[in-house]
Short mmCIF file of C-alpha atoms in Angstrom, two decimals:
data_model
loop_
_atom_site.label_atom_id
_atom_site.label_comp_id
_atom_site.label_asym_id
_atom_site.label_seq_id
_atom_site.Cartn_x
_atom_site.Cartn_y
_atom_site.Cartn_z
CA GLN A 1 -14.82 -2.63 6.46
CA PRO A 2 -13.95 -5.09 5.18
CA VAL A 3 -10.76 -7.34 7.64
CA VAL A 4 -7.88 -8.89 6.04
CA THR A 5 -5.56 -11.59 8.88
CA GLN A 6 -2.79 -13.21 8.39
CA GLU A 7 -0.52 -14.20 10.96
CA PRO A 8 1.56 -12.05 12.55
CA SER A 9 4.87 -14.04 12.56
CA LEU A 10 6.20 -17.26 10.57
CA THR A 11 9.91 -18.84 11.44
CA VAL A 12 11.72 -20.63 9.12
CA SER A 13 15.09 -22.24 8.89
CA PRO A 14 17.34 -21.16 5.44
CA GLY A 15 16.30 -23.64 2.68
CA GLY A 16 13.52 -24.33 3.58
CA THR A 17 9.39 -23.40 3.15
CA VAL A 18 7.32 -21.35 3.84
CA THR A 19 3.83 -20.30 2.80
CA LEU A 20 1.95 -17.21 4.27
CA THR A 21 -1.73 -16.70 4.20
CA CYS A 22 -4.02 -13.70 3.97
CA ALA A 23 -7.91 -15.01 5.23
CA SER A 24 -10.99 -12.07 4.46
CA SER A 25 -13.62 -11.96 7.08
CA THR A 26 -15.76 -11.93 4.81
CA GLY A 27 -15.57 -15.38 3.58
CA ALA A 28 -13.20 -16.71 0.49
CA VAL A 29 -10.06 -15.27 -0.87
CA THR A 30 -11.17 -15.72 -4.38
CA SER A 31 -8.80 -14.07 -7.28
CA GLY A 32 -11.17 -11.53 -7.17
CA SER A 33 -9.51 -9.92 -5.09
CA TYR A 34 -7.36 -9.51 -6.70
CA PRO A 35 -5.09 -11.06 -3.40
CA THR A 36 -1.43 -8.20 -3.52
CA TRP A 37 1.20 -9.58 -1.81
CA PHE A 38 4.09 -7.00 -0.38
CA GLN A 39 7.67 -6.82 1.15
CA GLN A 40 8.89 -4.00 3.09
CA LYS A 41 12.15 -4.60 5.26
CA PRO A 42 12.57 -2.14 7.31
CA GLY A 43 13.71 1.59 6.54
CA GLN A 44 11.33 1.07 2.82
CA ALA A 45 8.85 2.19 1.10
CA PRO A 46 6.70 -1.58 0.25
CA ASN A 47 8.03 -3.24 -2.32
CA THR A 48 4.90 -5.76 -4.62
CA LEU A 49 6.00 -9.74 -5.62
CA ILE A 50 3.17 -10.64 -6.42
CA PHE A 51 0.04 -9.05 -7.34
CA SER A 52 -3.56 -10.51 -8.95
CA THR A 53 -2.90 -14.07 -6.07
CA ASN A 54 -0.37 -14.96 -8.82
CA ARG A 55 1.34 -12.29 -10.87
CA LYS A 56 4.74 -12.31 -10.53
CA HIS A 57 7.24 -8.66 -11.04
CA SER A 58 10.70 -8.58 -13.57
CA TRP A 59 12.22 -8.41 -10.27
CA THR A 60 10.32 -10.92 -8.08
CA PRO A 61 12.17 -13.99 -6.35
CA ALA A 62 11.37 -17.58 -8.72
CA ARG A 63 11.08 -18.75 -5.15
CA PHE A 64 8.56 -16.39 -4.44
CA SER A 65 4.83 -17.66 -5.76
CA GLY A 66 1.50 -16.97 -5.05
CA SER A 67 -2.44 -18.80 -5.19
CA ILE A 68 -5.56 -19.53 -3.51
CA LEU A 69 -5.21 -22.27 -1.36
CA GLY A 70 -8.39 -23.33 0.21
CA ASP A 71 -10.09 -20.24 1.59
CA LYS A 72 -7.32 -18.05 1.98
CA ALA A 73 -4.67 -15.85 -0.54
CA ALA A 74 -0.90 -17.76 -0.06
CA LEU A 75 2.40 -16.63 -0.21
CA THR A 76 5.04 -19.34 -0.49
CA LEU A 77 8.50 -18.82 -0.39
CA SER A 78 10.24 -21.62 -1.39
CA SER A 79 14.74 -21.48 -0.54
CA VAL A 80 14.25 -19.43 1.65
CA GLN A 81 17.08 -16.94 1.78
CA PRO A 82 18.47 -14.71 4.54
CA GLU A 83 17.56 -11.15 2.71
CA ASP A 84 14.64 -12.48 2.89
CA GLU A 85 13.75 -11.68 5.94
CA ALA A 86 10.80 -9.24 6.46
CA GLU A 87 7.44 -7.70 6.62
CA TYR A 88 5.14 -9.31 3.90
CA TYR A 89 1.78 -7.63 3.85
CA CYS A 90 -1.82 -8.97 1.22
CA LEU A 91 -3.92 -6.85 0.40
CA LEU A 92 -7.12 -7.66 -1.53
CA PHE A 93 -8.89 -5.98 -3.37
CA TYR A 94 -13.46 -4.77 -1.83
CA SER A 95 -15.99 -3.30 -4.77
CA GLY A 96 -13.22 -0.17 -4.81
CA ILE A 97 -11.26 -0.49 -1.99
CA TRP A 98 -8.69 -2.21 -0.32
CA VAL A 99 -7.25 -3.64 2.09
CA PHE A 100 -5.01 -4.37 3.41
CA GLY A 101 -3.78 -7.02 6.33
CA GLY A 102 -2.32 -6.63 9.43
CA GLY A 103 1.44 -8.45 8.39
CA THR A 104 3.55 -10.94 8.91
CA LYS A 105 7.05 -11.30 9.93
CA VAL A 106 8.24 -13.50 8.78
CA THR A 107 12.15 -14.48 10.24
CA VAL A 108 15.27 -16.53 8.62
CA LEU A 109 17.17 -18.74 11.75
CA GLN B 1 11.80 6.40 -15.45
CA VAL B 2 7.84 6.70 -13.87
CA GLN B 3 8.99 8.21 -10.21
CA LEU B 4 7.40 9.29 -7.39
CA VAL B 5 7.93 12.63 -5.77
CA GLN B 6 6.17 13.03 -2.33
CA SER B 7 6.33 17.09 -0.17
CA GLY B 8 8.45 16.77 2.56
CA ALA B 9 7.70 16.35 6.66
CA GLU B 10 4.62 17.97 8.10
CA VAL B 11 5.11 18.77 11.73
CA LYS B 12 1.31 19.88 12.97
CA THR B 13 -0.60 20.61 15.93
CA PRO B 14 -4.25 18.36 16.18
CA GLY B 15 -7.06 20.02 13.91
CA ALA B 16 -4.01 22.25 11.42
CA SER B 17 -4.46 22.32 7.75
CA VAL B 18 -1.89 20.18 5.96
CA LYS B 19 -1.98 19.72 2.70
CA ILE B 20 0.73 16.17 1.56
CA SER B 21 2.06 15.99 -2.16
CA CYS B 22 2.46 13.75 -5.05
CA ARG B 23 4.73 14.70 -8.54
CA ALA B 24 4.45 12.90 -11.30
CA SER B 25 6.64 11.86 -14.16
CA GLY B 26 8.05 9.65 -16.45
CA TYR B 27 4.93 8.43 -17.65
CA PRO B 28 0.89 9.76 -19.25
CA PHE B 29 -0.72 10.47 -16.56
CA PHE B 30 -3.61 10.17 -17.00
CA ASN B 31 -2.59 5.94 -17.61
CA TYR B 32 -2.30 4.72 -13.96
CA TYR B 33 -4.25 4.95 -10.81
CA ILE B 34 -2.45 6.59 -7.21
CA HIS B 35 -3.39 5.43 -3.86
CA TRP B 36 -1.70 6.73 -1.09
CA VAL B 37 -0.94 4.61 1.56
CA ARG B 38 0.41 5.26 5.86
CA GLN B 39 2.19 3.35 8.65
CA ALA B 40 2.34 4.62 11.23
CA PRO B 41 5.28 4.63 13.35
CA GLY B 42 5.82 0.42 14.09
CA GLN B 43 2.53 -0.16 12.51
CA GLY B 44 1.87 -1.59 9.47
CA LEU B 45 0.59 -0.34 6.33
CA GLU B 46 -2.83 0.81 5.45
CA TRP B 47 -4.53 1.65 2.18
CA VAL B 48 -5.99 5.65 2.42
CA GLY B 49 -7.94 5.79 -1.01
CA THR B 50 -7.01 6.11 -4.09
CA ILE B 51 -7.48 8.53 -7.34
CA ASN B 52 -7.79 8.37 -10.64
CA PRO B 53 -5.19 11.52 -12.37
CA ALA B 54 -7.92 10.91 -15.52
CA ASN B 55 -11.24 12.38 -14.01
CA GLY B 56 -10.76 13.16 -10.36
CA HIS B 57 -12.53 10.36 -8.99
CA THR B 58 -11.76 8.90 -5.41
CA ALA B 59 -12.42 6.06 -2.89
CA TYR B 60 -11.88 6.54 0.26
CA ALA B 61 -11.24 3.89 3.26
CA GLN B 62 -14.15 3.69 5.99
CA ASN B 63 -11.71 4.59 8.28
CA PHE B 64 -10.73 8.03 6.47
CA ARG B 65 -13.95 8.67 4.74
CA GLY B 66 -15.16 12.33 5.67
CA ARG B 67 -12.05 13.48 7.27
CA VAL B 68 -9.36 13.40 4.01
CA SER B 69 -9.76 14.60 0.47
CA MET B 70 -7.65 13.65 -2.44
CA THR B 71 -7.42 16.05 -5.77
CA ARG B 72 -5.33 16.46 -8.63
CA ASP B 73 -3.45 18.78 -10.88
CA THR B 74 -2.71 18.03 -14.24
CA SER B 75 -1.00 20.77 -14.84
CA THR B 76 1.92 19.62 -12.93
CA SER B 77 0.81 15.98 -12.52
CA THR B 78 0.15 15.54 -8.54
CA VAL B 79 -2.75 14.49 -6.70
CA TYR B 80 -2.21 15.40 -3.15
CA MET B 81 -4.10 14.72 -0.61
CA GLU B 82 -5.02 16.80 2.87
CA TRP B 83 -7.49 16.68 6.54
CA ILE B 84 -11.15 18.15 5.95
CA THR B 85 -12.60 18.45 9.70
CA LEU B 86 -11.25 20.69 12.19
CA SER B 87 -11.10 17.47 14.01
CA SER B 88 -9.00 16.02 11.77
CA PRO B 89 -6.27 15.94 11.58
CA ARG B 90 -5.24 13.59 15.04
CA SER B 91 -2.12 12.52 16.74
CA GLU B 92 -3.58 8.94 15.88
CA ASP B 93 -2.95 10.61 12.00
CA THR B 94 0.95 10.76 13.32
CA ALA B 95 2.51 8.28 10.23
CA ILE B 96 4.90 8.38 6.87
CA TYR B 97 2.03 8.50 4.15
CA TYR B 98 3.22 6.85 0.52
CA CYS B 99 1.97 7.48 -2.54
CA ALA B 100 2.20 4.64 -5.26
CA THR B 101 0.86 3.75 -9.21
CA GLU B 102 -1.69 1.50 -9.49
CA VAL B 103 -0.71 0.79 -13.27
CA SER B 104 -3.25 -2.91 -13.36
CA ILE B 105 -4.81 -4.01 -10.83
CA GLY B 106 -3.35 -5.02 -7.64
CA ASP B 107 0.14 -4.06 -9.08
CA PHE B 108 1.79 -1.04 -7.46
CA ASP B 109 4.72 -0.25 -8.62
CA TYR B 110 5.94 3.26 -8.04
CA TRP B 111 6.11 3.46 -4.44
CA GLY B 112 6.70 7.66 -3.74
CA LEU B 113 9.90 7.76 -0.63
CA GLY B 114 6.76 8.91 1.62
CA THR B 115 6.08 12.14 3.63
CA LEU B 116 6.69 12.21 7.44
CA VAL B 117 2.93 14.06 8.59
CA THR B 118 3.83 14.39 13.05
CA VAL B 119 0.64 15.30 14.03
CA SER B 120 0.93 16.84 18.32
CA SER B 121 0.65 19.10 20.95
#
């Protein structure tokens, strides 16, 4: 089964920008992997922020954006707010199955 | 509104029979795939598998293939997940199990609150 890799942790200052990445053991991540990004806060179910690389929900703050950067999927948080401190997971599609990354803990400090 | 109501917590010994459920409401049951995602204590998310409520077709992550089975009851708009081997569930299967709808590809729009399954001898 493929392995999806994310940065374990990142720290960002309030108002700053941080980019999380999502790499695949099988090679370059493309739009065909339908990268999805979730935010999870302690004690809560995950919340979908971005799907199909860069599509947002109505509840997704404008400061979150998804893209492909090089051979990875990326989630960029701009003008970071204290409430953005959370765990972020990416999810990739592989011919009928989905695989989560290990998650990135974002600390706002 | 769309709701996914999951069954209550389970405490089981290894290899015991365990079947958890997820009842969908607020939308046509056949419209969206339903996925199961688990999270062990203090750990990350793990995709378990999915079922197409329209025809019952399933797909499972490698770790769960042959160990779990997903089914659905169209009369009650409910999907189920159960362990199907004598050696499962194991203590490592202790986790919160979430169900979620996939409204369009990769869009896991609605989530249940989760079912805690504890496996301990």
